[in-house]
Short mmCIF file of C-alpha atoms in Angstrom, two decimals:
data_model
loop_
_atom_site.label_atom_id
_atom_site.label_comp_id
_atom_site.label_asym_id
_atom_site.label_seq_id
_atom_site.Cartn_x
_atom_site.Cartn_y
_atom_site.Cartn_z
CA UNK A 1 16.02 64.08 9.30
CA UNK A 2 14.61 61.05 10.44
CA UNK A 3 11.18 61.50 9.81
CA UNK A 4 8.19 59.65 8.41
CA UNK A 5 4.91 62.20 7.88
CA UNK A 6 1.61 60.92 7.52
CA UNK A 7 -1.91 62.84 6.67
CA UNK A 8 -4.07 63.37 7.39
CA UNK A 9 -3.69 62.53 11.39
CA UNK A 10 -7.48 60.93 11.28
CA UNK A 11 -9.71 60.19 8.27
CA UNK A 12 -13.61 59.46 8.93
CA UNK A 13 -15.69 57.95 5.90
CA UNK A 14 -18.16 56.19 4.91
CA UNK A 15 -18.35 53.02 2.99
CA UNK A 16 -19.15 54.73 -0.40
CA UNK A 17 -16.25 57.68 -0.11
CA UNK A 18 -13.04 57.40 -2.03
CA UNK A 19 -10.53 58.74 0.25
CA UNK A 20 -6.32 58.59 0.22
CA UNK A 21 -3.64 58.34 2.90
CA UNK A 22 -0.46 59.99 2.57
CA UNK A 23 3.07 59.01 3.33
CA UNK A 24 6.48 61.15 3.04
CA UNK A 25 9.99 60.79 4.07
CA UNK A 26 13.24 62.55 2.94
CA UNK A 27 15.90 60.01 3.75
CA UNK A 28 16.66 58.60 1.19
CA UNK A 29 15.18 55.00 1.98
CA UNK A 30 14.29 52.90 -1.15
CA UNK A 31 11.70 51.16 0.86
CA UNK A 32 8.21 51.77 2.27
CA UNK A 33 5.99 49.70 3.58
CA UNK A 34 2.13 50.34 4.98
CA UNK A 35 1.13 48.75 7.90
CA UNK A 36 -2.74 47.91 9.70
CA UNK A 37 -2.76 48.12 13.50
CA UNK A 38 -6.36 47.62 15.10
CA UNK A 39 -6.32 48.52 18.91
CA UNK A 40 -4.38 46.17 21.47
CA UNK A 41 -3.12 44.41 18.29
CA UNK A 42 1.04 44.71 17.08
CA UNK A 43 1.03 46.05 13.16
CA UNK A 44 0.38 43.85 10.25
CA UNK A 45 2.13 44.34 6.71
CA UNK A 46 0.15 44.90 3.98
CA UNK A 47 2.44 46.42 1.04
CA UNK A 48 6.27 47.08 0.72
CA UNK A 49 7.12 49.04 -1.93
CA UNK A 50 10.93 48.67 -3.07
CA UNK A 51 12.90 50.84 -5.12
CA UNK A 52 9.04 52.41 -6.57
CA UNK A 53 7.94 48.72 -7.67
CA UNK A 54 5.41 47.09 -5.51
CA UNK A 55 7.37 43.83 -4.34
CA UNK A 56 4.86 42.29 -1.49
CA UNK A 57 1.21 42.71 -1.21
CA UNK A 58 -0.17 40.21 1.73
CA UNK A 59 -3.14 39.21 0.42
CA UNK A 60 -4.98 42.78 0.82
CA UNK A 61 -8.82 43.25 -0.46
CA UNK A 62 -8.54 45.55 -3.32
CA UNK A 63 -10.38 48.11 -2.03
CA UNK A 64 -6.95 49.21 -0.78
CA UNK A 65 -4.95 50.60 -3.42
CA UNK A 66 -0.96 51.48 -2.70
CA UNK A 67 0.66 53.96 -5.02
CA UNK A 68 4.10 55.11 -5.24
CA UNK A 69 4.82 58.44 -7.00
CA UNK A 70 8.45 58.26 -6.33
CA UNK A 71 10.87 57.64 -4.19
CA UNK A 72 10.13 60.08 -1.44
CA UNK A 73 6.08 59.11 -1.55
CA UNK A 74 3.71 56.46 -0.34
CA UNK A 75 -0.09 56.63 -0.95
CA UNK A 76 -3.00 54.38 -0.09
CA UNK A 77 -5.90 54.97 -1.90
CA UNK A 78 -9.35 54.19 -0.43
CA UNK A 79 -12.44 52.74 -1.70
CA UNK A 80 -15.82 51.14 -0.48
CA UNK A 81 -14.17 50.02 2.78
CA UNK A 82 -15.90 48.65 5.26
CA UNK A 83 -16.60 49.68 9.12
CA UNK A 84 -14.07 46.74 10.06
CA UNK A 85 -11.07 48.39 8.09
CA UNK A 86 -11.52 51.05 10.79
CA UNK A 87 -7.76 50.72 12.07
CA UNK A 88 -4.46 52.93 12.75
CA UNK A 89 -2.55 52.82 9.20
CA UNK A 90 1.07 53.36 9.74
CA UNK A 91 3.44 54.29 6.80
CA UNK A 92 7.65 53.02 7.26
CA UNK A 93 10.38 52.95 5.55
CA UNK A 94 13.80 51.60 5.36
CA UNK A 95 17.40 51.69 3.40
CA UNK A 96 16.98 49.04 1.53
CA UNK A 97 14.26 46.46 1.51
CA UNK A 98 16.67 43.56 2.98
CA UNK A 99 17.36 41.73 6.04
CA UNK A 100 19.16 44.23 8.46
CA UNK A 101 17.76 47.84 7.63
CA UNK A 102 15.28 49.38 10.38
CA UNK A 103 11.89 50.13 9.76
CA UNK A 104 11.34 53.88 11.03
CA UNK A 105 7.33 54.46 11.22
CA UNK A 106 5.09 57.22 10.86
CA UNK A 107 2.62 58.51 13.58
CA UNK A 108 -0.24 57.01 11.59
CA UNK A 109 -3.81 57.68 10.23
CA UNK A 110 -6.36 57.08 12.54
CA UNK A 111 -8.98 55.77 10.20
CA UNK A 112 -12.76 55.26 10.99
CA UNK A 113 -15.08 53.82 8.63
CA UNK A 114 -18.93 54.68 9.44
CA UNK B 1 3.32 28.10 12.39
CA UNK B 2 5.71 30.38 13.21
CA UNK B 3 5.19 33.19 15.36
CA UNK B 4 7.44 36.27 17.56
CA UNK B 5 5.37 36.20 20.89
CA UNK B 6 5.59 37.55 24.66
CA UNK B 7 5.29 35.89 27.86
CA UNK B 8 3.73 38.46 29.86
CA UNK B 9 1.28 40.99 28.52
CA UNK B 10 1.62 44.14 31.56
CA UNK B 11 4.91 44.34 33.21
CA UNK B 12 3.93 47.14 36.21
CA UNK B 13 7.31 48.46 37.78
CA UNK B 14 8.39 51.19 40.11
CA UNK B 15 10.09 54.26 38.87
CA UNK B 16 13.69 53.80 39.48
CA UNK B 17 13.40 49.95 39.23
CA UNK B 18 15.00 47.79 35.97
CA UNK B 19 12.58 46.48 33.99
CA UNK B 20 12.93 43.16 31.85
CA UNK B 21 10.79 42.68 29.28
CA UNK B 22 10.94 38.65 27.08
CA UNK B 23 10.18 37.72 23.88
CA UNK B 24 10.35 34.09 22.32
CA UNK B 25 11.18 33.12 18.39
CA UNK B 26 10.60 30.21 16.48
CA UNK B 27 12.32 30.44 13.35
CA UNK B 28 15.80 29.42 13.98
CA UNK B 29 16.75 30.99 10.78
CA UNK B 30 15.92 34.88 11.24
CA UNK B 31 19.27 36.51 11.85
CA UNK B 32 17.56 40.23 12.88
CA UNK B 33 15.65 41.36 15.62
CA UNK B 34 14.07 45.03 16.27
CA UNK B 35 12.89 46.39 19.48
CA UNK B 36 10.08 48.94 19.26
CA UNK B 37 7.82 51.25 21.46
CA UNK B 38 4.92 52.42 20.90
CA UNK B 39 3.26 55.35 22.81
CA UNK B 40 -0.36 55.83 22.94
CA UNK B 41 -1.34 57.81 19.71
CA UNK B 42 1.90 57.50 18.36
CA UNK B 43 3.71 54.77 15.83
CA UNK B 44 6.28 52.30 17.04
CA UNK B 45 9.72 53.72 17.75
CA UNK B 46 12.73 52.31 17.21
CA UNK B 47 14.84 51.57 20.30
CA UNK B 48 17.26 49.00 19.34
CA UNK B 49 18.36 45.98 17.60
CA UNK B 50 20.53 42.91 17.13
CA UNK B 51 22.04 40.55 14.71
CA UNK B 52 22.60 37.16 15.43
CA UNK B 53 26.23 36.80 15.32
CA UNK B 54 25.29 39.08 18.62
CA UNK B 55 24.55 37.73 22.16
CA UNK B 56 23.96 41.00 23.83
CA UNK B 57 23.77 45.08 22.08
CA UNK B 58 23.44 47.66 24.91
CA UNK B 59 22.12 51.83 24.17
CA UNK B 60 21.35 54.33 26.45
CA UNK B 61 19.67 52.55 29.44
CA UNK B 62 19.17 50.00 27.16
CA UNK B 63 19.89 46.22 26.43
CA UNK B 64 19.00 43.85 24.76
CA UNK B 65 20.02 40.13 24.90
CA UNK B 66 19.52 37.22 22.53
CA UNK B 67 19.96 33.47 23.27
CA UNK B 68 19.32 31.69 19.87
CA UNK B 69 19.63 28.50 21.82
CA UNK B 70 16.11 28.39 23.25
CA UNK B 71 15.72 31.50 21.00
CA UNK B 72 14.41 33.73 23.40
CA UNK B 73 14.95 37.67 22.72
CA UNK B 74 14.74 40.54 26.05
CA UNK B 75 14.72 43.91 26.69
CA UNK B 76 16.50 45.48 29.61
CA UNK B 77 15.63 49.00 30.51
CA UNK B 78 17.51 50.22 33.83
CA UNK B 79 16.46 52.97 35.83
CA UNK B 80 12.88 52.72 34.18
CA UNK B 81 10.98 56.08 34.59
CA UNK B 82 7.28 57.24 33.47
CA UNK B 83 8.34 58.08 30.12
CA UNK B 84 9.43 54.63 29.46
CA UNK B 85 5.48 53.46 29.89
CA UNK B 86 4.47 52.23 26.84
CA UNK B 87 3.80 48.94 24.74
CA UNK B 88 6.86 47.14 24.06
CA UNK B 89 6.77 45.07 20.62
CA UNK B 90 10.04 42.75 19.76
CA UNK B 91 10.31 42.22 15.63
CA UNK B 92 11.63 39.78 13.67
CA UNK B 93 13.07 40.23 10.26
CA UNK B 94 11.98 37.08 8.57
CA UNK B 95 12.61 36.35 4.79
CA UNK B 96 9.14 34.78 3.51
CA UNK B 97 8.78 34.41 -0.14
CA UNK B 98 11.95 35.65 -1.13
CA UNK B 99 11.13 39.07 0.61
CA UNK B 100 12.30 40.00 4.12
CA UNK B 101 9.14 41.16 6.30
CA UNK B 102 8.89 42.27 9.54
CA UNK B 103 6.63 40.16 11.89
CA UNK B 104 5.66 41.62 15.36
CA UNK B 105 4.99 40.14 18.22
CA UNK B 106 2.21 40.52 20.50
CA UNK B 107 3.41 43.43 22.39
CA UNK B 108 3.96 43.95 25.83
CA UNK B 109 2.55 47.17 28.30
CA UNK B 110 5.13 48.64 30.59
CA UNK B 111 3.54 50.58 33.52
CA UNK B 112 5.59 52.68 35.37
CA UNK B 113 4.49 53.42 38.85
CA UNK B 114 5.69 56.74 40.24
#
């Protein structure tokens, strides 16, 4: 199984709604990461998560919150966003969290803040 | 600073035709590279990759070449057919801050004309 789920598929909310993104895989990897992609644009990291312990967050608002349950689960909790964090959020994960380990990626949550 | 881009952003190509798409590097000192697709709706796929003790890793109607010289990364895809339109986004796996991240470039669209 080489899968990465994400739900829900698309997420509309507004700027006062607390909402969460989910993020599952069963392969064992010890490292996920979530991802921004706005349209036309390649993906930007914004957390990696490595063996459950958050190891890089790139500077993201806090209105994004990243949670890892355990090893199998990424979340990314939501909170008074705003309409320009309307974007594609793709969950990834790899082996390890080192220098020669493929990221395999999630379909995404289409995400639209009103 | 430092950045994974692409020289051309369409590449249109007949069906049946080889299809090349480039990538350039500027840090010297990455020693991984990931190509990915990405279908419309869909999160990137991984297609292949290559260390830098590599010149050249080939897959299924795939290759891709590296010349860390002028450190310039391609894609070969041979016999390119319609499922093979997509965006195109080479990755580097960079160590920043003690942590490896992946940094995308800035994509490139394959069109495949029947």
């Amino acid at each position: 199984d080489t899968e990465v789920t994400q739900t829900p598929k698309h997420l509309v909310m507004g700027m006062t709604n607390k909402k969460s993104l989910k993020c599952e895989q069963h392969m064992g990897h010890r490292a996920m990461y979530w991802y921004k992609q706005k349209a036309k644009k390649p993906p930007e990291l914004m957390f990696v998560y490595s063996y459950e312990k958050l190891s890089i967050n790139e500077s993201v608002p806090s209105r994004f919150s990243p949670e890892c349950p355990n090893s199998s689960l990424l979340n990314l909790h939501l909170h008074a966003l705003q309409p320009e964090d309307s974007a594609l959020y793709l969950c990834a994960s790899s082996q390890e969290g080192g220098s020669s380990y493929e990221q395999y990626f999630g379909p995404g949550t289409r995400l639209t803040v009103t | 600073g430092e950045s994974v881009g692409l020289h051309l952003p369409t590449l249109s190509v007949q069906e049946g035709d080889n299809s090349i798409i480039n990538c350039a590097y500027s840090n010297s000192a990455s020693d991984y590279f990931i190509w990915y697709k990405q279908e419309s709706g869909k999160g990137p796929q991984f297609i292949i990759d290559i260390r830098s003790n590599m010149d050249k890793r080939q897959g299924q109607r795939v290759t891709v070449l590296l010349n860390k010289t002028v450190k310039h990364l391609s894609l070969q895809i041979a016999a390119t057919q319609p499922g093979d339109s997509a965006v195109y986004f080479c990755a580097e796996n960079r160590l920043m801050d003690s942590s490896y991240k992946l940094i995308f470039g800035s994509g490139t669209r394959l069109l495949v004309r029947p």
